[in-house]
Each structure stands twice: as structure tokens, then as C-alpha cells.
Coordinates of C-alpha atoms in Angstrom, one line a residue:
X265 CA -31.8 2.5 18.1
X266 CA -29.7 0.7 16.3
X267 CA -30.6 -3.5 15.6
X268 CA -27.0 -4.4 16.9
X269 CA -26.2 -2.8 20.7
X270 CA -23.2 -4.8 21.4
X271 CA -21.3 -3.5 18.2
X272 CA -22.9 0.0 19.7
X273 CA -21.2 -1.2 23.3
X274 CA -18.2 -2.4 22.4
X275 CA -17.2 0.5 20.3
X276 CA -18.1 3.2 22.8
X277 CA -15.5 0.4 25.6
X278 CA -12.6 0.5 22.5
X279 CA -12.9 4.5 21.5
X280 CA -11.2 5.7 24.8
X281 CA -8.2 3.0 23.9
X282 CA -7.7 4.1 20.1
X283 CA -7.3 7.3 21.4
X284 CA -4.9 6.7 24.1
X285 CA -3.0 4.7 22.0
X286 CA -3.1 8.2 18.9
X287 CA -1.1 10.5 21.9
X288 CA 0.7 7.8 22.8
X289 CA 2.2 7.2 19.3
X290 CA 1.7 11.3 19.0
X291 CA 3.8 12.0 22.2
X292 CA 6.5 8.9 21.7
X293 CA 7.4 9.6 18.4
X294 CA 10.5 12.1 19.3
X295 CA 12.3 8.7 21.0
X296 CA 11.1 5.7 18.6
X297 CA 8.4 4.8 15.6
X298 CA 5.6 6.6 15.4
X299 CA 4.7 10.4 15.0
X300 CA 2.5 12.6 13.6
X301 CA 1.2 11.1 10.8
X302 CA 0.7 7.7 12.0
X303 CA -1.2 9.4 15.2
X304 CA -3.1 11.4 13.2
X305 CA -4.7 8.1 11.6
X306 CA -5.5 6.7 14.8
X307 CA -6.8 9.4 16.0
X308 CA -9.1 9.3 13.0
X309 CA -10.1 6.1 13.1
X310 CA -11.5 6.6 16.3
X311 CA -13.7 9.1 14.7
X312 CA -14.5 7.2 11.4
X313 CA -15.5 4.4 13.6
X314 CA -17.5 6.1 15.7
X315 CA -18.9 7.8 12.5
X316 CA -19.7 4.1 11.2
X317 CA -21.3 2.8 14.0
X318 CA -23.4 5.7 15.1
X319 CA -24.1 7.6 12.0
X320 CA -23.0 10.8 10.2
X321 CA -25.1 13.3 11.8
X322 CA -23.7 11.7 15.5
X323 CA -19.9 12.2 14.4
X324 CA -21.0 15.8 13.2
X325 CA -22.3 16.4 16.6
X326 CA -19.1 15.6 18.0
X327 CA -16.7 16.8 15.5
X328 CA -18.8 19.4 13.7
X329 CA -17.6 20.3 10.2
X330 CA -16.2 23.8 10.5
X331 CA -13.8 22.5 13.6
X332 CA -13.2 20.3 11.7
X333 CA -11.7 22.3 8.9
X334 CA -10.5 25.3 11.1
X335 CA -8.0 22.0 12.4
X336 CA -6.6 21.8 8.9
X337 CA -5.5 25.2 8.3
X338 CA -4.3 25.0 12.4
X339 CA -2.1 21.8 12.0
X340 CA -0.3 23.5 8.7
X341 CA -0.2 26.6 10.8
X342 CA 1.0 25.0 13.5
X343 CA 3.7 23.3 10.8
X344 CA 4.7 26.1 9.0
X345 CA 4.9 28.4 12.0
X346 CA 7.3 26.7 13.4
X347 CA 9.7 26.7 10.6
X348 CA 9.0 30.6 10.3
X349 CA 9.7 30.5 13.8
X350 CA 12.7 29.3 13.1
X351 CA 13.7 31.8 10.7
X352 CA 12.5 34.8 12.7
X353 CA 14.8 33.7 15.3
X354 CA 18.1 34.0 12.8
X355 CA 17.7 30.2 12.0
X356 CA 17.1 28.8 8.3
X357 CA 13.4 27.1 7.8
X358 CA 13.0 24.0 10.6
X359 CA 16.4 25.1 12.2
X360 CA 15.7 23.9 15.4
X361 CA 18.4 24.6 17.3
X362 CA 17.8 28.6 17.5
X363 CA 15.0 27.6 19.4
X364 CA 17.1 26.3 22.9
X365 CA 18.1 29.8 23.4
X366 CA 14.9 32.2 22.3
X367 CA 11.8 30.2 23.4
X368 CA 11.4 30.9 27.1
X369 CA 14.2 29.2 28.5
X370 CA 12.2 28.6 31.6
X371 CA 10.4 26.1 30.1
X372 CA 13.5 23.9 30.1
X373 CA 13.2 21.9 27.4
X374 CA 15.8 19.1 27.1
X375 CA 17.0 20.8 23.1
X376 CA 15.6 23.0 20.6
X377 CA 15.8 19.9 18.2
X378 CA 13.2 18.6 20.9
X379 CA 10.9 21.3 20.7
X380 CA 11.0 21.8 17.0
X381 CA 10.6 18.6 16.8
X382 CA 7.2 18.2 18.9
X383 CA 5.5 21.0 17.2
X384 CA 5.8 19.8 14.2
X385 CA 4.8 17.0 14.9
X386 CA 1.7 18.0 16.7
X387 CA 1.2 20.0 13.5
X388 CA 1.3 16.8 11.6
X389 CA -0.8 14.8 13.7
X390 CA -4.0 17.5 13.9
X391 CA -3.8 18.1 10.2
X392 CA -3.9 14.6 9.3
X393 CA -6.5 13.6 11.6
X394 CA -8.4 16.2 10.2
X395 CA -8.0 15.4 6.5
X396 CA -8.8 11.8 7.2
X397 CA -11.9 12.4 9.4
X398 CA -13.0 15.6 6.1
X399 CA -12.6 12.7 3.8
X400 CA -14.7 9.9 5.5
X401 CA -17.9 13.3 5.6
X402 CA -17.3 13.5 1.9
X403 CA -17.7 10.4 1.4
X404 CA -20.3 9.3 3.9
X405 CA -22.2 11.8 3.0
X406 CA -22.6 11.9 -0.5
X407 CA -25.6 11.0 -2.1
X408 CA -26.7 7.5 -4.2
X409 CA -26.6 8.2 -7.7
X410 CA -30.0 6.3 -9.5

């Protein structure tokens, strides 16, 4: 157990907010600031910190390693796919207006722009809080050199 409880406490009472506030900035940045990126460092934060306060081998618990890195390649998948998407569909790369009319209209997404838009986004967001939270293992785990 750790010699200080209430930094324990008060991180596990402030996790649940940082991340609230990552899809917040995640899901609002189509209409104003934010996006992908800067949710993608939130979102990593929250990890990091919980990494800090708890230890490495309790953030590899939650966030083990190889999910970790399988969410790199899937945020640039998710990225890239879309603009081949794009291009499959008669488009040019991160055309996003092909997609009003071919992905499942019943979906009823306000534009293609919209759509395109949040996926890449999302692609962004999961690769960069991936990269941030594969940095802070490299890091935190690397050994004291005598």
C-alpha cells in the first residue's frame, strides 16, 4: 500500500472526469476546438496518471502492452481507411463527400464531410492516446543505469 492514500483517492475520484472530458473534446471537435489529437492526450493522461500513482505493472493490468500497440496500427487503420474509403467510392483520398451517398444512407448522417470527418478523427484520437500511453511504458520502465 502506498504511504500516501489520499493522492491514491483523489486520483481514482478525478480519472472518471479526465476521461469524460477526452470524448467530450473527442466527440465536440466536428463543431469547435478540440479533436483527435488533443483527446487523445487526455485520454492519456488519465492513463499516465494512473500509471504514476499506482505503478507500472497496475497500468499494464489495465492497459496491457499488446492492446496497447494493436490501438496504434487500429487508429492509423482507422485513418487511412477512411481515405481509401474514399477513394474506393470514386472520391480522391479524404474526399468526404462520396461518402453521403454510399455509406448506408440509413444511418442518416447530417453530411459525408461529417462522417469523414469523425472517423478520422476517432482515428487520430486512439492512435495518439496510444503513442503517448507506449511512451510513458518506455520510459517508466526502463532500467537505472549505475
Amino acid at each position: 500500500m502506498s504511504a500516501f492514500p489520499i493522492i491514491r483517492i483523489i486520483t481514482k475520484l478525478l480519472i472518471p472526469y479526465i476521461l469524460l472530458f477526452a470524448f467530450y473534446v473527442q466527440f465536440h471537435g466536428d463543431y469547435g476546438p478540440g479533436g483527435g489529437f488533443q483527446a487523445g492526450v487526455i485520454f492519456a493522461s488519465a492513463l499516465i496518471l494512473y500509471g504514476l500513482v499506482f505503478g507500472l505493472d497496475a497500468i499494464k493490468k489495465v492497459a496491457p502492452p499488446i492492446v496497447i500497440e494493436k490501438c496504434m496500427a487500429l487508429g492509423v487503420l482507422v485513418y487511412a481507411g477512411t481515405g481509401a474509403l474514399t477513394m474506393a467510392l470514386g472520391g480522391k483520398f479524404l474526399d468526404y463527400n462520396v461518402l453521403e451517398h454510399h455509406v448506408l444512407p440509413q444511418w442518416h448522417v447530417p453530411s459525408g464531410q461529417h462522417l469523414g470527418i469523425f472517423l478520422v478523427e476517432l482515428g487520430v484520437g486512439i492512435t495518439v492516446t496510444a503513442v503517448m500511453t507506449m511512451i510513458f511504458y518506455a520510459f517508466a520502465g526502463r532500467k537505472q543505469v549505475q
